[in-house]
mmCIF file of C-alpha atoms and ligand atoms in Angstrom:
data_model
loop_
_atom_site.group_PDB
_atom_site.id
_atom_site.type_symbol
_atom_site.label_atom_id
_atom_site.label_comp_id
_atom_site.label_asym_id
_atom_site.label_seq_id
_atom_site.Cartn_x
_atom_site.Cartn_y
_atom_site.Cartn_z
ATOM 1 C CA MET T 599 -27.653 7.205 -3.041
ATOM 2 C CA SER T 600 -31.257 6.132 -3.264
ATOM 3 C CA VAL T 601 -33.376 6.126 -6.395
ATOM 4 C CA THR T 602 -37.102 6.575 -6.269
ATOM 5 C CA ARG T 603 -39.699 7.370 -8.867
ATOM 6 C CA ASP T 604 -42.607 7.541 -6.440
ATOM 7 C CA ARG T 605 -44.725 10.642 -6.426
ATOM 8 C CA LEU T 606 -43.891 12.487 -3.238
ATOM 9 C CA ALA T 607 -46.466 12.415 -0.505
ATOM 10 C CA CYS T 608 -48.060 15.774 0.221
ATOM 11 C CA ALA T 609 -49.444 16.809 3.588
ATOM 12 C CA ALA T 610 -52.729 17.760 1.970
ATOM 13 C CA ALA T 611 -53.178 16.507 -1.570
ATOM 14 C CA PRO T 612 -53.923 19.516 -3.809
ATOM 15 C CA THR T 613 -57.282 19.323 -5.548
ATOM 16 C CA THR T 614 -56.141 21.418 -8.535
ATOM 17 C CA ALA T 615 -54.079 19.568 -11.156
ATOM 18 C CA ALA T 616 -50.434 20.716 -11.334
ATOM 19 C CA PRO T 617 -49.421 23.144 -14.112
ATOM 20 C CA ARG T 618 -48.354 21.309 -17.283
ATOM 21 C CA LEU T 619 -44.911 22.506 -18.352
ATOM 22 C CA GLY T 620 -43.595 22.358 -21.894
ATOM 23 C CA GLY T 621 -39.967 22.781 -20.816
ATOM 24 C CA ILE T 622 -37.789 25.745 -19.889
ATOM 25 C CA ASP T 623 -38.740 28.709 -22.089
ATOM 26 C CA HIS T 624 -35.749 30.814 -21.070
ATOM 27 C CA ILE T 625 -33.506 31.723 -18.167
ATOM 28 C CA GLU T 626 -33.268 35.403 -17.283
ATOM 29 C CA PHE T 627 -30.147 36.748 -15.580
ATOM 30 C CA TRP T 628 -30.182 40.058 -13.734
ATOM 31 C CA VAL T 629 -26.766 41.607 -14.255
ATOM 32 C CA GLY T 630 -24.868 44.836 -13.745
ATOM 33 C CA ASN T 631 -24.315 45.518 -17.435
ATOM 34 C CA ALA T 632 -26.526 43.775 -20.002
ATOM 35 C CA ARG T 633 -24.459 44.857 -22.996
ATOM 36 C CA ALA T 634 -21.285 43.401 -21.472
ATOM 37 C CA SER T 635 -23.018 40.178 -20.389
ATOM 38 C CA ALA T 636 -24.575 39.712 -23.832
ATOM 39 C CA ALA T 637 -21.155 40.212 -25.418
ATOM 40 C CA PHE T 638 -19.696 37.682 -22.940
ATOM 41 C CA PHE T 639 -22.260 35.002 -23.857
ATOM 42 C CA ALA T 640 -21.836 35.760 -27.562
ATOM 43 C CA SER T 641 -18.034 35.842 -27.584
ATOM 44 C CA CYS T 642 -17.180 33.173 -25.019
ATOM 45 C CA TYR T 643 -20.149 30.793 -25.262
ATOM 46 C CA GLY T 644 -21.083 31.190 -28.930
ATOM 47 C CA PHE T 645 -24.615 32.492 -28.404
ATOM 48 C CA GLU T 646 -26.392 34.559 -31.031
ATOM 49 C CA ILE T 647 -27.969 37.824 -29.894
ATOM 50 C CA VAL T 648 -31.486 37.716 -31.347
ATOM 51 C CA ALA T 649 -33.492 40.468 -29.666
ATOM 52 C CA TYR T 650 -33.079 43.694 -27.722
ATOM 53 C CA ALA T 651 -35.296 45.790 -25.463
ATOM 54 C CA GLY T 652 -34.397 49.136 -23.883
ATOM 55 C CA PRO T 653 -35.273 52.816 -23.928
ATOM 56 C CA GLU T 654 -35.356 52.740 -27.756
ATOM 57 C CA THR T 655 -38.145 50.126 -27.627
ATOM 58 C CA GLY T 656 -40.160 51.723 -24.843
ATOM 59 C CA MET T 657 -38.429 50.120 -21.833
ATOM 60 C CA ALA T 658 -37.559 53.160 -19.676
ATOM 61 C CA ASP T 659 -35.677 51.625 -16.760
ATOM 62 C CA ARG T 660 -33.903 48.557 -18.121
ATOM 63 C CA VAL T 661 -32.053 46.951 -21.015
ATOM 64 C CA SER T 662 -32.425 43.311 -22.074
ATOM 65 C CA TYR T 663 -30.719 41.173 -24.690
ATOM 66 C CA VAL T 664 -32.090 37.769 -25.742
ATOM 67 C CA LEU T 665 -29.506 35.159 -26.759
ATOM 68 C CA THR T 666 -30.056 31.725 -28.267
ATOM 69 C CA GLN T 667 -28.058 28.643 -29.165
ATOM 70 C CA GLY T 668 -29.732 25.360 -30.126
ATOM 71 C CA ASP T 669 -32.807 25.201 -27.878
ATOM 72 C CA VAL T 670 -31.131 27.271 -25.135
ATOM 73 C CA ARG T 671 -32.499 30.772 -24.623
ATOM 74 C CA PHE T 672 -30.962 33.251 -22.170
ATOM 75 C CA VAL T 673 -32.118 36.785 -21.390
ATOM 76 C CA VAL T 674 -29.680 39.191 -19.736
ATOM 77 C CA THR T 675 -31.247 42.244 -18.135
ATOM 78 C CA ALA T 676 -29.751 45.249 -16.340
ATOM 79 C CA GLY T 677 -31.401 48.202 -14.617
ATOM 80 C CA ILE T 678 -30.350 51.633 -15.870
ATOM 81 C CA VAL T 679 -31.807 53.869 -13.136
ATOM 82 C CA PRO T 680 -30.755 53.794 -9.448
ATOM 83 C CA SER T 681 -34.313 53.044 -8.264
ATOM 84 C CA SER T 682 -34.527 49.891 -10.407
ATOM 85 C CA PRO T 683 -35.279 46.635 -8.530
ATOM 86 C CA ILE T 684 -32.711 45.028 -10.854
ATOM 87 C CA VAL T 685 -30.001 47.372 -9.578
ATOM 88 C CA ALA T 686 -30.945 46.488 -5.973
ATOM 89 C CA HIS T 687 -30.933 42.765 -6.842
ATOM 90 C CA VAL T 688 -27.468 43.018 -8.386
ATOM 91 C CA ALA T 689 -26.197 44.986 -5.371
ATOM 92 C CA ALA T 690 -27.461 42.225 -3.064
ATOM 93 C CA HIS T 691 -26.574 39.141 -5.106
ATOM 94 C CA GLY T 692 -24.158 40.101 -7.856
ATOM 95 C CA ASP T 693 -24.981 38.885 -11.355
ATOM 96 C CA GLY T 694 -27.252 35.875 -11.098
ATOM 97 C CA VAL T 695 -30.346 34.041 -12.257
ATOM 98 C CA HIS T 696 -33.544 35.935 -11.577
ATOM 99 C CA ASP T 697 -36.041 33.743 -13.425
ATOM 100 C CA VAL T 698 -36.219 30.151 -14.642
ATOM 101 C CA ALA T 699 -39.198 30.584 -16.980
ATOM 102 C CA PHE T 700 -41.403 27.690 -18.060
ATOM 103 C CA LEU T 701 -43.183 27.329 -21.401
ATOM 104 C CA VAL T 702 -46.881 26.553 -20.910
ATOM 105 C CA GLU T 703 -49.996 26.293 -23.098
ATOM 106 C CA ASN T 704 -52.059 28.495 -20.785
ATOM 107 C CA ALA T 705 -50.237 30.879 -18.459
ATOM 108 C CA ALA T 706 -53.367 31.964 -16.580
ATOM 109 C CA ALA T 707 -54.322 28.342 -15.860
ATOM 110 C CA ALA T 708 -50.737 27.490 -14.833
ATOM 111 C CA TYR T 709 -50.655 30.479 -12.471
ATOM 112 C CA ARG T 710 -54.058 29.577 -11.003
ATOM 113 C CA ALA T 711 -52.946 25.980 -10.479
ATOM 114 C CA ALA T 712 -49.574 26.886 -8.944
ATOM 115 C CA THR T 713 -51.030 29.440 -6.531
ATOM 116 C CA ALA T 714 -53.920 27.110 -5.604
ATOM 117 C CA ARG T 715 -51.262 24.513 -4.754
ATOM 118 C CA GLY T 716 -49.415 26.926 -2.481
ATOM 119 C CA ALA T 717 -47.051 29.024 -4.626
ATOM 120 C CA THR T 718 -46.724 32.728 -3.841
ATOM 121 C CA GLY T 719 -47.877 34.867 -6.757
ATOM 122 C CA VAL T 720 -45.485 37.599 -7.906
ATOM 123 C CA ALA T 721 -47.255 38.821 -11.067
ATOM 124 C CA ALA T 722 -50.808 37.897 -12.073
ATOM 125 C CA PRO T 723 -51.393 36.813 -15.691
ATOM 126 C CA ALA T 724 -50.878 39.709 -18.106
ATOM 127 C CA VAL T 725 -51.447 39.803 -21.846
ATOM 128 C CA GLU T 726 -48.909 41.688 -23.970
ATOM 129 C CA SER T 727 -49.367 42.187 -27.685
ATOM 130 C CA ASP T 728 -47.854 43.842 -30.719
ATOM 131 C CA ALA T 729 -48.022 43.378 -34.479
ATOM 132 C CA SER T 730 -46.471 39.880 -34.109
ATOM 133 C CA GLY T 731 -49.262 38.569 -31.874
ATOM 134 C CA ARG T 732 -49.784 38.097 -28.179
ATOM 135 C CA ILE T 733 -48.096 36.405 -25.268
ATOM 136 C CA VAL T 734 -49.350 35.862 -21.730
ATOM 137 C CA ARG T 735 -47.023 35.820 -18.751
ATOM 138 C CA ALA T 736 -47.530 35.193 -15.027
ATOM 139 C CA THR T 737 -44.937 34.714 -12.276
ATOM 140 C CA VAL T 738 -44.612 32.834 -8.990
ATOM 141 C CA ALA T 739 -41.842 32.906 -6.389
ATOM 142 C CA THR T 740 -39.439 30.084 -5.564
ATOM 143 C CA TYR T 741 -36.243 29.815 -3.436
ATOM 144 C CA GLY T 742 -34.571 33.068 -2.399
ATOM 145 C CA GLU T 743 -35.478 35.887 -4.775
ATOM 146 C CA THR T 744 -35.709 33.526 -7.744
ATOM 147 C CA HIS T 745 -38.878 33.384 -9.833
ATOM 148 C CA HIS T 746 -40.652 31.005 -12.172
ATOM 149 C CA THR T 747 -42.537 32.793 -14.945
ATOM 150 C CA PHE T 748 -45.120 30.902 -17.003
ATOM 151 C CA VAL T 749 -44.851 31.928 -20.649
ATOM 152 C CA GLU T 750 -47.656 31.263 -23.153
ATOM 153 C CA ARG T 751 -46.447 32.105 -26.651
ATOM 154 C CA ASP T 752 -48.474 29.930 -29.072
ATOM 155 C CA ASP T 753 -49.948 33.052 -30.648
ATOM 156 C CA TYR T 754 -46.697 34.980 -30.890
ATOM 157 C CA LEU T 755 -44.515 35.092 -33.986
ATOM 158 C CA GLY T 756 -42.086 37.848 -32.934
ATOM 159 C CA LEU T 757 -38.453 37.613 -31.859
ATOM 160 C CA PHE T 758 -39.141 37.083 -28.139
ATOM 161 C CA ALA T 759 -41.919 39.212 -26.671
ATOM 162 C CA PRO T 760 -43.636 42.558 -27.283
ATOM 163 C CA GLY T 761 -41.178 45.391 -26.616
ATOM 164 C CA TYR T 762 -38.248 43.500 -28.163
ATOM 165 C CA GLU T 763 -36.705 44.368 -31.510
ATOM 166 C CA ALA T 764 -33.887 43.035 -33.638
ATOM 167 C CA PRO T 765 -30.570 43.796 -31.935
ATOM 168 C CA PRO T 766 -28.116 46.325 -33.356
ATOM 169 C CA VAL T 767 -25.565 43.570 -34.055
ATOM 170 C CA THR T 768 -26.585 40.038 -35.031
ATOM 171 C CA GLN T 769 -23.391 38.557 -36.397
ATOM 172 C CA PRO T 770 -22.284 35.458 -34.447
ATOM 173 C CA VAL T 771 -18.816 35.959 -33.034
ATOM 174 C CA GLY T 772 -16.508 33.100 -33.967
ATOM 175 C CA PRO T 773 -17.337 29.479 -34.851
ATOM 176 C CA PRO T 774 -20.266 27.570 -33.276
ATOM 177 C CA VAL T 775 -19.618 25.624 -30.076
ATOM 178 C CA GLY T 776 -22.506 23.142 -30.273
ATOM 179 C CA LEU T 777 -24.606 23.732 -27.151
ATOM 180 C CA SER T 778 -28.019 22.166 -27.790
ATOM 181 C CA ARG T 779 -30.311 22.467 -24.757
ATOM 182 C CA ILE T 780 -30.580 23.069 -21.024
ATOM 183 C CA ASP T 781 -29.981 19.763 -19.257
ATOM 184 C CA HIS T 782 -30.633 20.813 -15.653
ATOM 185 C CA VAL T 783 -30.707 23.896 -13.405
ATOM 186 C CA VAL T 784 -29.344 23.519 -9.876
ATOM 187 C CA ALA T 785 -30.407 25.456 -6.767
ATOM 188 C CA ASN T 786 -28.492 25.990 -3.540
ATOM 189 C CA VAL T 787 -30.691 26.397 -0.435
ATOM 190 C CA GLU T 788 -29.875 26.881 3.247
ATOM 191 C CA LEU T 789 -29.010 24.117 5.684
ATOM 192 C CA GLY T 790 -32.168 22.302 6.758
ATOM 193 C CA ASN T 791 -34.305 23.582 3.868
ATOM 194 C CA LEU T 792 -33.737 20.875 1.255
ATOM 195 C CA GLY T 793 -36.816 18.920 2.367
ATOM 196 C CA HIS T 794 -38.978 22.043 2.235
ATOM 197 C CA TRP T 795 -38.038 22.824 -1.364
ATOM 198 C CA VAL T 796 -38.359 19.224 -2.548
ATOM 199 C CA GLU T 797 -41.852 19.210 -1.027
ATOM 200 C CA PHE T 798 -42.567 22.618 -2.641
ATOM 201 C CA TYR T 799 -41.835 21.302 -6.152
ATOM 202 C CA ALA T 800 -43.910 18.175 -5.488
ATOM 203 C CA ARG T 801 -46.849 20.143 -4.085
ATOM 204 C CA VAL T 802 -46.874 23.151 -6.426
ATOM 205 C CA PHE T 803 -45.648 21.613 -9.693
ATOM 206 C CA GLY T 804 -46.391 17.902 -9.168
ATOM 207 C CA PHE T 805 -42.693 17.073 -9.640
ATOM 208 C CA ASP T 806 -41.324 13.639 -8.793
ATOM 209 C CA GLN T 807 -38.107 12.902 -6.964
ATOM 210 C CA MET T 808 -35.613 11.478 -9.470
ATOM 211 C CA VAL T 809 -32.700 10.778 -7.159
ATOM 212 C CA HIS T 810 -31.255 11.739 -3.774
ATOM 213 C CA PHE T 811 -27.572 11.973 -2.855
ATOM 214 C CA ASP T 812 -26.785 11.999 0.836
ATOM 215 C CA ASP T 813 -23.766 13.568 2.479
ATOM 216 C CA ASP T 814 -21.877 10.250 2.484
ATOM 217 C CA THR T 815 -21.985 10.262 -1.330
ATOM 218 C CA ILE T 816 -21.035 13.918 -1.624
ATOM 219 C CA SER T 817 -18.253 14.576 0.823
ATOM 220 C CA THR T 818 -14.566 15.353 0.787
ATOM 221 C CA GLU T 819 -12.053 15.637 3.569
ATOM 222 C CA TYR T 820 -13.345 19.159 4.233
ATOM 223 C CA SER T 821 -16.977 19.611 3.298
ATOM 224 C CA ALA T 822 -20.186 17.867 2.391
ATOM 225 C CA LEU T 823 -23.550 18.515 0.825
ATOM 226 C CA MET T 824 -26.839 16.784 0.205
ATOM 227 C CA SER T 825 -28.779 16.934 -3.021
ATOM 228 C CA THR T 826 -32.196 15.871 -4.291
ATOM 229 C CA VAL T 827 -33.150 16.020 -7.959
ATOM 230 C CA VAL T 828 -36.786 16.835 -8.749
ATOM 231 C CA TRP T 829 -38.258 16.794 -12.243
ATOM 232 C CA ASP T 830 -41.453 17.004 -14.237
ATOM 233 C CA GLY T 831 -40.874 13.538 -15.726
ATOM 234 C CA SER T 832 -39.764 15.080 -19.003
ATOM 235 C CA LYS T 833 -37.624 18.126 -19.758
ATOM 236 C CA VAL T 834 -37.464 20.114 -16.522
ATOM 237 C CA VAL T 835 -34.800 18.725 -14.178
ATOM 238 C CA LEU T 836 -33.999 20.718 -11.042
ATOM 239 C CA PRO T 837 -31.420 19.372 -8.561
ATOM 240 C CA ILE T 838 -31.487 21.125 -5.168
ATOM 241 C CA ASN T 839 -28.441 21.223 -2.852
ATOM 242 C CA GLU T 840 -28.094 22.033 0.820
ATOM 243 C CA PRO T 841 -24.842 22.187 2.794
ATOM 244 C CA ALA T 842 -24.033 19.427 5.266
ATOM 245 C CA ALA T 843 -21.749 19.584 8.267
ATOM 246 C CA GLY T 844 -18.087 19.223 7.344
ATOM 247 C CA ARG T 845 -14.717 20.079 8.800
ATOM 248 C CA ARG T 846 -14.577 23.343 6.911
ATOM 249 C CA LYS T 847 -16.895 25.600 4.950
ATOM 250 C CA SER T 848 -18.965 23.774 2.323
ATOM 251 C CA GLN T 849 -18.942 25.156 -1.222
ATOM 252 C CA ILE T 850 -22.726 25.563 -0.769
ATOM 253 C CA GLU T 851 -22.184 27.776 2.289
ATOM 254 C CA GLU T 852 -19.683 29.838 0.326
ATOM 255 C CA TYR T 853 -22.315 30.318 -2.367
ATOM 256 C CA LEU T 854 -25.022 31.267 0.160
ATOM 257 C CA ASP T 855 -22.671 33.780 1.841
ATOM 258 C CA TRP T 856 -21.711 35.465 -1.407
ATOM 259 C CA TYR T 857 -25.080 35.294 -3.166
ATOM 260 C CA GLY T 858 -26.793 36.475 0.001
ATOM 261 C CA GLY T 859 -29.188 33.527 0.209
ATOM 262 C CA PRO T 860 -30.549 30.723 -1.958
ATOM 263 C CA GLY T 861 -30.301 30.884 -5.727
ATOM 264 C CA VAL T 862 -29.231 29.110 -8.890
ATOM 265 C CA GLN T 863 -25.796 27.511 -8.473
ATOM 266 C CA HIS T 864 -25.222 26.133 -11.958
ATOM 267 C CA ILE T 865 -26.863 25.608 -15.310
ATOM 268 C CA ALA T 866 -25.935 22.443 -17.205
ATOM 269 C CA LEU T 867 -25.857 22.823 -20.976
ATOM 270 C CA ARG T 868 -26.028 19.789 -23.233
ATOM 271 C CA THR T 869 -23.741 19.084 -26.184
ATOM 272 C CA GLU T 870 -23.600 16.067 -28.500
ATOM 273 C CA ASP T 871 -19.784 16.338 -28.799
ATOM 274 C CA ILE T 872 -18.190 17.582 -25.615
ATOM 275 C CA VAL T 873 -14.592 17.423 -26.878
ATOM 276 C CA SER T 874 -15.236 19.802 -29.769
ATOM 277 C CA THR T 875 -17.525 21.998 -27.650
ATOM 278 C CA VAL T 876 -15.050 22.389 -24.794
ATOM 279 C CA ARG T 877 -12.169 22.919 -27.185
ATOM 280 C CA ALA T 878 -14.138 25.699 -28.898
ATOM 281 C CA LEU T 879 -15.166 27.242 -25.565
ATOM 282 C CA ARG T 880 -11.593 27.158 -24.308
ATOM 283 C CA ASP T 881 -10.374 28.799 -27.517
ATOM 284 C CA ARG T 882 -13.004 31.502 -26.960
ATOM 285 C CA GLY T 883 -11.649 32.199 -23.469
ATOM 286 C CA VAL T 884 -13.941 30.155 -21.172
ATOM 287 C CA ARG T 885 -12.028 28.902 -18.145
ATOM 288 C CA PHE T 886 -12.756 25.468 -16.678
ATOM 289 C CA LEU T 887 -12.060 23.790 -13.359
ATOM 290 C CA ARG T 888 -9.031 21.519 -13.566
ATOM 291 C CA VAL T 889 -8.782 18.028 -12.130
ATOM 292 C CA PRO T 890 -5.448 16.440 -11.215
ATOM 293 C CA PRO T 891 -3.924 13.959 -13.732
ATOM 294 C CA GLU T 892 -4.447 11.113 -11.221
ATOM 295 C CA TYR T 893 -8.206 11.519 -11.695
ATOM 296 C CA TYR T 894 -7.851 9.751 -15.052
ATOM 297 C CA ASP T 895 -6.114 6.689 -13.572
ATOM 298 C CA ASP T 896 -9.214 6.017 -11.491
ATOM 299 C CA ALA T 897 -11.649 7.084 -14.231
ATOM 300 C CA LYS T 898 -10.168 4.618 -16.750
ATOM 301 C CA VAL T 899 -10.859 1.801 -14.276
ATOM 302 C CA ARG T 900 -14.423 2.980 -13.597
ATOM 303 C CA MET T 901 -15.147 3.392 -17.311
ATOM 304 C CA ALA T 902 -13.556 0.082 -18.401
ATOM 305 C CA GLY T 903 -15.152 -1.302 -21.558
ATOM 306 C CA ILE T 904 -16.209 2.108 -22.920
ATOM 307 C CA ASP T 905 -14.114 3.520 -25.738
ATOM 308 C CA LEU T 906 -13.293 7.121 -24.790
ATOM 309 C CA PRO T 907 -10.777 9.677 -26.159
ATOM 310 C CA TRP T 908 -8.799 9.770 -22.905
ATOM 311 C CA GLU T 909 -6.030 12.011 -24.195
ATOM 312 C CA ALA T 910 -8.499 14.698 -25.264
ATOM 313 C CA LEU T 911 -10.536 14.327 -22.079
ATOM 314 C CA ALA T 912 -7.428 14.786 -19.913
ATOM 315 C CA ASP T 913 -6.221 17.719 -22.009
ATOM 316 C CA LEU T 914 -9.568 19.483 -21.546
ATOM 317 C CA GLY T 915 -10.251 18.408 -17.944
ATOM 318 C CA ILE T 916 -13.443 16.540 -18.930
ATOM 319 C CA LEU T 917 -14.835 14.112 -16.338
ATOM 320 C CA ALA T 918 -16.477 10.747 -17.078
ATOM 321 C CA ASP T 919 -19.055 8.700 -15.206
ATOM 322 C CA ARG T 920 -21.405 5.809 -15.871
ATOM 323 C CA ASP T 921 -24.653 4.417 -14.534
ATOM 324 C CA HIS T 922 -26.694 1.349 -15.427
ATOM 325 C CA GLU T 923 -28.160 3.111 -18.468
ATOM 326 C CA GLY T 924 -24.999 4.446 -20.099
ATOM 327 C CA HIS T 925 -22.275 7.000 -19.543
ATOM 328 C CA LEU T 926 -21.824 10.753 -19.450
ATOM 329 C CA LEU T 927 -19.017 13.260 -19.893
ATOM 330 C CA GLN T 928 -19.052 16.575 -18.059
ATOM 331 C CA VAL T 929 -16.946 19.618 -17.249
ATOM 332 C CA PHE T 930 -17.508 22.681 -15.059
ATOM 333 C CA THR T 931 -16.586 26.282 -15.735
ATOM 334 C CA GLU T 932 -15.155 28.731 -13.291
ATOM 335 C CA THR T 933 -17.775 31.102 -11.901
ATOM 336 C CA MET T 934 -19.432 33.361 -14.455
ATOM 337 C CA GLY T 935 -19.095 36.606 -12.529
ATOM 338 C CA ASP T 936 -16.839 38.197 -9.946
ATOM 339 C CA ARG T 937 -18.480 36.542 -6.950
ATOM 340 C CA PRO T 938 -17.996 32.796 -6.293
ATOM 341 C CA THR T 939 -21.619 31.978 -7.163
ATOM 342 C CA LEU T 940 -23.057 30.954 -10.542
ATOM 343 C CA PHE T 941 -21.191 28.647 -12.946
ATOM 344 C CA PHE T 942 -21.949 26.425 -15.932
ATOM 345 C CA GLU T 943 -21.639 22.723 -16.636
ATOM 346 C CA ILE T 944 -21.178 21.291 -20.116
ATOM 347 C CA ILE T 945 -22.532 17.739 -20.378
ATOM 348 C CA GLN T 946 -22.725 15.010 -23.039
ATOM 349 C CA ARG T 947 -25.078 12.138 -22.254
ATOM 350 C CA GLU T 948 -24.690 8.725 -23.865
ATOM 351 C CA GLY T 949 -27.685 7.027 -22.256
ATOM 352 C CA ALA T 950 -26.798 7.930 -18.672
ATOM 353 C CA ARG T 951 -29.420 9.943 -16.802
ATOM 354 C CA GLY T 952 -27.312 10.598 -13.685
ATOM 355 C CA PHE T 953 -25.368 13.652 -12.592
ATOM 356 C CA GLY T 954 -21.820 12.346 -12.334
ATOM 357 C CA ALA T 955 -21.917 10.963 -8.778
ATOM 358 C CA GLY T 956 -18.663 9.126 -9.487
ATOM 359 C CA ASN T 957 -17.033 12.519 -10.078
ATOM 360 C CA PHE T 958 -18.364 14.352 -7.051
ATOM 361 C CA LYS T 959 -15.276 13.828 -4.916
ATOM 362 C CA ALA T 960 -12.753 14.857 -7.598
ATOM 363 C CA LEU T 961 -14.947 17.751 -8.621
ATOM 364 C CA PHE T 962 -15.504 19.100 -5.140
ATOM 365 C CA GLU T 963 -11.845 18.846 -4.326
ATOM 366 C CA ALA T 964 -11.184 20.963 -7.418
ATOM 367 C CA ILE T 965 -13.791 23.489 -6.226
ATOM 368 C CA GLU T 966 -12.216 23.524 -2.751
ATOM 369 C CA ARG T 967 -8.811 24.358 -4.218
ATOM 370 C CA GLU T 968 -10.445 27.454 -5.737
ATOM 371 C CA GLN T 969 -12.249 28.219 -2.439
ATOM 372 C CA GLU T 970 -8.909 27.995 -0.629
ATOM 373 C CA ARG T 971 -7.341 30.462 -3.084
ATOM 374 C CA ARG T 972 -10.205 32.882 -2.304
ATOM 375 C CA GLY T 973 -9.679 32.427 1.450
ATOM 376 C CA ASN T 974 -13.215 31.037 1.860
ATOM 377 C CA LEU T 975 -12.499 27.443 2.906
HETATM 378 FE FE1 LIG N 1133 -24.927 19.500 -12.719
#
């Protein structure tokens, strides 16, 4: 593992300043059935459904639900006509992340800056307005068929965006689970492309490299991967993985095969109390990856000197790691949909800014046991 905070060198230094991001505005999933996905996030993950768009609100070809919890905002969207690009996307990829949208002060300026610095434009800046004000959105392409939309909403007081109304049902289902914010969003890209995408985020968005994990750090008996974390220096943290040569199929290759190319592998959601959050999620039906009991023998040695509720952690399959700044607790869900692609991480940070490198081996062995059961290892 090597740590660097240097700004990445660019082949030709862009003359336009990078877009200034105010964090992740929302993550939009394109799914087969928005009503079912919204109910899944509400029932299993404790989200509140706050807005709806569909034929009743003037959206002829799609349905969207907006869900929030703490500072996390998800949008689930499904196409409802065969010619919909969303239907084609779901046929190709299964349910997955279509857009990691960034909050900005000026969407037109962010779009101009990103495209001047080499991003491919997908949608030029467009103003939308209704009685609650106006928003401006513009979109650029990133890995695979994934997008980054710039959202400017300073002048908007509505539920989410023009075209959205209060949902038919707003009652939260069950007790809160305590998710507070998006911690990081991880991409899987093809073998040999990690460097390209790290350079892309440096060039287009001015991101720095936070940390790099090589395939010696992240390897098991069977498979390996490499990972570089890029970030905006503040709230937007985007690790990028590529497969590395191993004895058998890497979990990243399995993802790429089943997603049909690069895309979002997992979304890490922050909690301030992981034991109560994971207990609540488990009670609501969320299934987590299990680690063998022996994991905790080793973890107790690594975490010596830190007072942790080991019995609860072992009961819930929560992993622990430390770095020079503190410690973290984390756990990973099974995949969200039917294909072995997107999953979630629940993470509690107590000072640590790492990603659980001390857990990689135990974690990946747990993932490989699931791969084996699917016949994909
Ligand atoms: Fe993660």
